[in-house]
Each structure stands twice: as C-alpha cells, then as structure tokens.
C-alpha cells in the first residue's frame, strides 16, 4: 500500500494549474496507484494529483462502487444544475452545499494512454467536476455563494489543521531538468 500525506488548504500546490501528462510510463502508473490507495484509505470519493503535491492533470475517483482514474480531463457540462453537499480531503471535516452541473461527460486517458470517456450524473458528476477543479487550482469553497464561503473560511481558520499554515518549500540549488524535486 502506498498511502501518501494529503496536502491541506493553504498549500501553494493546490492553487497551481496542473500540467498535462505527456508521458504514460511506470512513474505515472505509480502515481495513479498512490492516488487510489490514499483516496481509499482516507476515505474519499476522489483525489487529484495536486493534493499529493504533484502538479499533473490526474485524478482518481470512487463513487458508488465505480473506481477509476482520469488523465488530462476535458469536461462537457449539462445545462441542468444540482445543489448538494460537498467536502474535500484537503479541508478535512468541512462540508458545504455547492452548486454544480447535474451531468458531465469527461474525456481523457487512462494510465496507459488509451482514450476514456466518463458519463456521469449527480454524485459522479459532482466528483469529476470537483477533481478537475483541483487540476485548475480551484478549491470547492471558491464556488460557494458569498455567505457560505464566509462561513467556510471562518471554519478553516478555526480548524486545528488550519493553524498549520502553508508547508515550508525547499528549493534545490541544482537544476532538476523539469523533474519533480
């Protein structure tokens, strides 16, 4: 099992736009396994690579018995909307009603580079939108109405994990040639 620590609200990687995956190799398959193991252990309905500190466009999901992953997702949203409870592993213990599209068609790739299409409504659609937002540096509290957002930000400040602040980032003096540190 390869459970990794989940980055919490305030970590700068959660606000970055993740880079598209261009190489479908063993390293990517290991990332998908790490994401899956961590999500299942948490437990959560989804987990995006930035939540593990990896700025790549990859997420896993586990909704109503459907376990999978999607790489480089592109979404087509339905016009119909839904408002319902949403939480996030990067904001432990907090849940707020958030408006999302009722349905989504997500196109992307699996860890081997094969094309994948996910067609979901309700909870699966919510999860796909939530995780894709993470890949764009958006956290679900950003989508709340002003009153709910104010309430959420107060709860974040008061949470025991909220006082930790952003983690210290070490910068290598050596060129990494585009590889992660």
PDB file of C-alpha atoms in Angstrom:
ATOM      1  CA  UNK A   1       0.000   0.000   0.000  1.00  0.00           C
ATOM      2  CA  UNK A   2       1.357   3.441  -0.914  1.00  0.00           C
ATOM      3  CA  UNK A   3      -0.643   5.915   1.140  1.00  0.00           C
ATOM      4  CA  UNK A   4       0.771   9.453   0.927  1.00  0.00           C
ATOM      5  CA  UNK A   5       0.089  12.576   3.016  1.00  0.00           C
ATOM      6  CA  UNK A   6      -2.678  14.788   1.622  1.00  0.00           C
ATOM      7  CA  UNK A   7      -1.873  18.488   1.177  1.00  0.00           C
ATOM      8  CA  UNK A   8      -4.175  20.786   3.126  1.00  0.00           C
ATOM      9  CA  UNK A   9      -5.825  24.088   2.261  1.00  0.00           C
ATOM     10  CA  UNK A  10      -3.132  26.778   2.228  1.00  0.00           C
ATOM     11  CA  UNK A  11      -0.553  24.657   0.419  1.00  0.00           C
ATOM     12  CA  UNK A  12       0.510  26.596  -2.717  1.00  0.00           C
ATOM     13  CA  UNK A  13       0.381  23.495  -4.964  1.00  0.00           C
ATOM     14  CA  UNK A  14      -3.411  23.415  -4.528  1.00  0.00           C
ATOM     15  CA  UNK A  15      -3.670  26.813  -6.256  1.00  0.00           C
ATOM     16  CA  UNK A  16      -1.480  25.978  -9.257  1.00  0.00           C
ATOM     17  CA  UNK A  17      -2.761  24.897 -12.658  1.00  0.00           C
ATOM     18  CA  UNK A  18      -1.524  21.335 -13.110  1.00  0.00           C
ATOM     19  CA  UNK A  19       0.494  20.400 -16.180  1.00  0.00           C
ATOM     20  CA  UNK A  20      -0.863  17.975 -18.804  1.00  0.00           C
ATOM     21  CA  UNK A  21       0.521  14.450 -18.719  1.00  0.00           C
ATOM     22  CA  UNK A  22       2.676  13.789 -21.787  1.00  0.00           C
ATOM     23  CA  UNK A  23       4.397  10.531 -20.794  1.00  0.00           C
ATOM     24  CA  UNK A  24       2.388   7.435 -19.945  1.00  0.00           C
ATOM     25  CA  UNK A  25       5.002   5.375 -18.125  1.00  0.00           C
ATOM     26  CA  UNK A  26       5.656   3.421 -14.934  1.00  0.00           C
ATOM     27  CA  UNK A  27       6.040   6.656 -12.953  1.00  0.00           C
ATOM     28  CA  UNK A  28       2.515   7.696 -13.982  1.00  0.00           C
ATOM     29  CA  UNK A  29       1.086   4.268 -13.107  1.00  0.00           C
ATOM     30  CA  UNK A  30       2.768   4.544  -9.685  1.00  0.00           C
ATOM     31  CA  UNK A  31       1.166   7.973  -9.194  1.00  0.00           C
ATOM     32  CA  UNK A  32      -2.277   6.544 -10.070  1.00  0.00           C
ATOM     33  CA  UNK A  33      -1.732   3.706  -7.554  1.00  0.00           C
ATOM     34  CA  UNK A  34      -0.610   6.191  -4.865  1.00  0.00           C
ATOM     35  CA  UNK A  35      -3.669   8.359  -5.533  1.00  0.00           C
ATOM     36  CA  UNK A  36      -6.003   5.358  -5.418  1.00  0.00           C
ATOM     37  CA  UNK A  37      -4.508   3.904  -2.226  1.00  0.00           C
ATOM     38  CA  UNK A  38      -4.534   7.291  -0.478  1.00  0.00           C
ATOM     39  CA  UNK A  39      -8.113   8.059  -1.571  1.00  0.00           C
ATOM     40  CA  UNK A  40      -9.392   4.675  -0.382  1.00  0.00           C
ATOM     41  CA  UNK A  41      -7.549   4.931   2.952  1.00  0.00           C
ATOM     42  CA  UNK A  42      -8.808   8.497   3.647  1.00  0.00           C
ATOM     43  CA  UNK A  43     -11.613   7.549   2.617  1.00  0.00           C
ATOM     44  CA  UNK A  44     -12.756   9.897  -0.109  1.00  0.00           C
ATOM     45  CA  UNK A  45     -14.814   9.978  -3.304  1.00  0.00           C
ATOM     46  CA  UNK A  46     -11.917  11.418  -5.305  1.00  0.00           C
ATOM     47  CA  UNK A  47      -8.344  12.645  -5.104  1.00  0.00           C
ATOM     48  CA  UNK A  48      -6.353  14.800  -7.516  1.00  0.00           C
ATOM     49  CA  UNK A  49      -2.572  14.665  -8.015  1.00  0.00           C
ATOM     50  CA  UNK A  50      -2.026  18.230  -6.663  1.00  0.00           C
ATOM     51  CA  UNK A  51      -3.463  17.009  -3.341  1.00  0.00           C
ATOM     52  CA  UNK A  52      -0.370  14.779  -3.100  1.00  0.00           C
ATOM     53  CA  UNK A  53       1.894  17.640  -4.168  1.00  0.00           C
ATOM     54  CA  UNK A  54       2.180  16.513  -7.810  1.00  0.00           C
ATOM     55  CA  UNK A  55       1.204  19.180 -10.324  1.00  0.00           C
ATOM     56  CA  UNK A  56      -0.084  16.851 -13.070  1.00  0.00           C
ATOM     57  CA  UNK A  57      -3.581  16.554 -14.569  1.00  0.00           C
ATOM     58  CA  UNK A  58      -4.531  13.227 -12.962  1.00  0.00           C
ATOM     59  CA  UNK A  59      -7.304  12.246 -10.569  1.00  0.00           C
ATOM     60  CA  UNK A  60      -8.871   9.111  -9.131  1.00  0.00           C
ATOM     61  CA  UNK A  61     -12.482   8.549  -8.103  1.00  0.00           C
ATOM     62  CA  UNK A  62     -14.537   6.041  -6.128  1.00  0.00           C
ATOM     63  CA  UNK A  63     -18.235   6.793  -6.434  1.00  0.00           C
ATOM     64  CA  UNK A  64     -21.000   4.282  -5.728  1.00  0.00           C
ATOM     65  CA  UNK A  65     -18.720   1.304  -6.357  1.00  0.00           C
ATOM     66  CA  UNK A  66     -17.168   2.754  -9.510  1.00  0.00           C
ATOM     67  CA  UNK A  67     -13.392   3.023  -9.007  1.00  0.00           C
ATOM     68  CA  UNK A  68     -11.227   4.636 -11.659  1.00  0.00           C
ATOM     69  CA  UNK A  69      -8.942   7.417 -12.755  1.00  0.00           C
ATOM     70  CA  UNK A  70      -8.782  10.038 -15.496  1.00  0.00           C
ATOM     71  CA  UNK A  71      -5.810  11.816 -17.015  1.00  0.00           C
ATOM     72  CA  UNK A  72      -5.926  15.155 -18.866  1.00  0.00           C
ATOM     73  CA  UNK A  73      -9.715  15.505 -18.467  1.00  0.00           C
ATOM     74  CA  UNK A  74     -11.822  17.737 -20.689  1.00  0.00           C
ATOM     75  CA  UNK A  75     -15.384  18.286 -19.491  1.00  0.00           C
ATOM     76  CA  UNK A  76     -18.694  18.985 -21.178  1.00  0.00           C
ATOM     77  CA  UNK A  77     -21.247  20.074 -18.571  1.00  0.00           C
ATOM     78  CA  UNK A  78     -25.022  19.776 -18.722  1.00  0.00           C
ATOM     79  CA  UNK A  79     -27.158  22.913 -18.533  1.00  0.00           C
ATOM     80  CA  UNK A  80     -29.111  21.465 -15.608  1.00  0.00           C
ATOM     81  CA  UNK A  81     -27.630  22.121 -12.159  1.00  0.00           C
ATOM     82  CA  UNK A  82     -27.665  20.481  -8.745  1.00  0.00           C
ATOM     83  CA  UNK A  83     -27.010  21.894  -5.284  1.00  0.00           C
ATOM     84  CA  UNK A  84     -25.766  19.486  -2.659  1.00  0.00           C
ATOM     85  CA  UNK A  85     -23.200  18.655  -0.009  1.00  0.00           C
ATOM     86  CA  UNK A  86     -19.552  18.660  -0.951  1.00  0.00           C
ATOM     87  CA  UNK A  87     -16.401  18.104   1.061  1.00  0.00           C
ATOM     88  CA  UNK A  88     -12.706  17.813   0.305  1.00  0.00           C
ATOM     89  CA  UNK A  89      -9.841  15.749   1.700  1.00  0.00           C
ATOM     90  CA  UNK A  90      -7.748  18.948   1.684  1.00  0.00           C
ATOM     91  CA  UNK A  91     -10.328  20.572   4.003  1.00  0.00           C
ATOM     92  CA  UNK A  92     -10.914  17.702   6.462  1.00  0.00           C
ATOM     93  CA  UNK A  93     -14.219  17.667   8.296  1.00  0.00           C
ATOM     94  CA  UNK A  94     -15.827  20.524   6.349  1.00  0.00           C
ATOM     95  CA  UNK A  95     -18.897  20.044   4.153  1.00  0.00           C
ATOM     96  CA  UNK A  96     -20.949  22.739   2.410  1.00  0.00           C
ATOM     97  CA  UNK A  97     -23.694  22.764  -0.198  1.00  0.00           C
ATOM     98  CA  UNK A  98     -22.175  23.675  -3.532  1.00  0.00           C
ATOM     99  CA  UNK A  99     -23.832  24.194  -6.890  1.00  0.00           C
ATOM    100  CA  UNK A 100     -22.545  22.037  -9.768  1.00  0.00           C
ATOM    101  CA  UNK A 101     -23.727  20.846 -13.150  1.00  0.00           C
ATOM    102  CA  UNK A 102     -26.088  17.876 -12.830  1.00  0.00           C
ATOM    103  CA  UNK A 103     -24.333  15.893 -15.544  1.00  0.00           C
ATOM    104  CA  UNK A 104     -20.916  15.728 -17.146  1.00  0.00           C
ATOM    105  CA  UNK A 105     -19.154  13.987 -19.990  1.00  0.00           C
ATOM    106  CA  UNK A 106     -15.437  13.777 -19.263  1.00  0.00           C
ATOM    107  CA  UNK A 107     -12.943  12.770 -21.926  1.00  0.00           C
ATOM    108  CA  UNK A 108      -9.335  11.943 -21.182  1.00  0.00           C
ATOM    109  CA  UNK A 109      -6.994   8.983 -20.928  1.00  0.00           C
ATOM    110  CA  UNK A 110      -6.217   6.064 -18.664  1.00  0.00           C
ATOM    111  CA  UNK A 111      -2.731   5.407 -17.262  1.00  0.00           C
ATOM    112  CA  UNK A 112      -1.730   3.538 -20.426  1.00  0.00           C
ATOM    113  CA  UNK A 113      -2.664   6.410 -22.748  1.00  0.00           C
ATOM    114  CA  UNK A 114      -5.895   4.839 -24.004  1.00  0.00           C
ATOM    115  CA  UNK A 115      -8.826   7.246 -24.576  1.00  0.00           C
ATOM    116  CA  UNK A 116     -11.523   7.167 -21.869  1.00  0.00           C
ATOM    117  CA  UNK A 117     -14.971   8.755 -21.705  1.00  0.00           C
ATOM    118  CA  UNK A 118     -16.839   9.071 -18.403  1.00  0.00           C
ATOM    119  CA  UNK A 119     -20.514   9.970 -18.491  1.00  0.00           C
ATOM    120  CA  UNK A 120     -21.919  10.775 -15.068  1.00  0.00           C
ATOM    121  CA  UNK A 121     -24.744  12.488 -13.264  1.00  0.00           C
ATOM    122  CA  UNK A 122     -25.392  13.558  -9.679  1.00  0.00           C
ATOM    123  CA  UNK A 123     -22.602  12.351  -7.337  1.00  0.00           C
ATOM    124  CA  UNK A 124     -20.217  11.120 -10.064  1.00  0.00           C
ATOM    125  CA  UNK A 125     -20.690  14.387 -11.985  1.00  0.00           C
ATOM    126  CA  UNK A 126     -20.017  16.354  -8.779  1.00  0.00           C
ATOM    127  CA  UNK A 127     -16.853  14.329  -8.099  1.00  0.00           C
ATOM    128  CA  UNK A 128     -15.498  14.721 -11.655  1.00  0.00           C
ATOM    129  CA  UNK A 129     -16.084  18.496 -11.551  1.00  0.00           C
ATOM    130  CA  UNK A 130     -14.550  18.787  -8.060  1.00  0.00           C
ATOM    131  CA  UNK A 131     -11.391  16.856  -9.001  1.00  0.00           C
ATOM    132  CA  UNK A 132     -10.990  18.668 -12.330  1.00  0.00           C
ATOM    133  CA  UNK A 133     -11.253  21.952 -10.410  1.00  0.00           C
ATOM    134  CA  UNK A 134      -8.255  20.804  -8.322  1.00  0.00           C
ATOM    135  CA  UNK A 135      -6.295  20.429 -11.562  1.00  0.00           C
ATOM    136  CA  UNK A 136      -7.095  24.074 -12.350  1.00  0.00           C
ATOM    137  CA  UNK A 137      -6.109  25.367  -8.896  1.00  0.00           C
ATOM    138  CA  UNK A 138      -9.739  25.779  -7.788  1.00  0.00           C
ATOM    139  CA  UNK A 139     -10.985  24.539  -4.413  1.00  0.00           C
ATOM    140  CA  UNK A 140     -14.697  23.921  -3.936  1.00  0.00           C
ATOM    141  CA  UNK A 141     -15.031  26.757  -1.385  1.00  0.00           C
ATOM    142  CA  UNK A 142     -14.212  29.121  -4.273  1.00  0.00           C
ATOM    143  CA  UNK A 143     -17.540  28.086  -5.848  1.00  0.00           C
ATOM    144  CA  UNK A 144     -19.689  28.772  -2.773  1.00  0.00           C
ATOM    145  CA  UNK A 145     -22.018  31.754  -2.576  1.00  0.00           C
ATOM    146  CA  UNK A 146     -20.700  34.683  -0.512  1.00  0.00           C
ATOM    147  CA  UNK A 147     -22.437  33.679   2.733  1.00  0.00           C
ATOM    148  CA  UNK A 148     -21.348  30.022   2.585  1.00  0.00           C
ATOM    149  CA  UNK A 149     -17.819  30.997   1.580  1.00  0.00           C
ATOM    150  CA  UNK A 150     -17.511  33.371   4.548  1.00  0.00           C
ATOM    151  CA  UNK A 151     -18.731  30.586   6.848  1.00  0.00           C
ATOM    152  CA  UNK A 152     -16.276  28.108   5.295  1.00  0.00           C
ATOM    153  CA  UNK A 153     -13.293  30.465   5.599  1.00  0.00           C
ATOM    154  CA  UNK A 154     -14.110  31.053   9.276  1.00  0.00           C
ATOM    155  CA  UNK A 155     -14.283  27.287   9.858  1.00  0.00           C
ATOM    156  CA  UNK A 156     -10.939  26.828   8.071  1.00  0.00           C
ATOM    157  CA  UNK A 157      -9.275  29.455  10.285  1.00  0.00           C
ATOM    158  CA  UNK A 158     -10.696  27.783  13.388  1.00  0.00           C
ATOM    159  CA  UNK A 159      -9.834  24.204  12.363  1.00  0.00           C
ATOM    160  CA  UNK A 160      -6.909  22.602  14.193  1.00  0.00           C
ATOM    161  CA  UNK A 161      -5.308  21.775  10.823  1.00  0.00           C
ATOM    162  CA  UNK A 162      -5.916  25.357   9.586  1.00  0.00           C
ATOM    163  CA  UNK A 163      -3.417  26.780  12.047  1.00  0.00           C
ATOM    164  CA  UNK A 164      -0.581  24.773  10.481  1.00  0.00           C
ATOM    165  CA  UNK A 165      -0.196  27.274   7.672  1.00  0.00           C
ATOM    166  CA  UNK A 166       1.484  26.538   4.372  1.00  0.00           C
ATOM    167  CA  UNK A 167       4.293  23.994   4.401  1.00  0.00           C
ATOM    168  CA  UNK A 168       7.888  25.117   4.010  1.00  0.00           C
ATOM    169  CA  UNK A 169       9.056  24.565   0.433  1.00  0.00           C
ATOM    170  CA  UNK A 170      12.660  23.586  -0.122  1.00  0.00           C
ATOM    171  CA  UNK A 171      14.210  24.743  -3.379  1.00  0.00           C
ATOM    172  CA  UNK A 172      17.064  22.693  -4.794  1.00  0.00           C
ATOM    173  CA  UNK A 173      20.167  24.636  -5.841  1.00  0.00           C
ATOM    174  CA  UNK A 174      20.569  22.086  -8.666  1.00  0.00           C
ATOM    175  CA  UNK A 175      18.759  22.102 -11.988  1.00  0.00           C
ATOM    176  CA  UNK A 176      16.095  19.385 -11.956  1.00  0.00           C
ATOM    177  CA  UNK A 177      15.664  19.330 -15.751  1.00  0.00           C
ATOM    178  CA  UNK A 178      11.874  19.507 -15.366  1.00  0.00           C
ATOM    179  CA  UNK A 179      11.658  16.599 -12.915  1.00  0.00           C
ATOM    180  CA  UNK A 180       9.865  16.951  -9.596  1.00  0.00           C
ATOM    181  CA  UNK A 181      12.002  17.613  -6.529  1.00  0.00           C
TER     182      UNK A 181
END
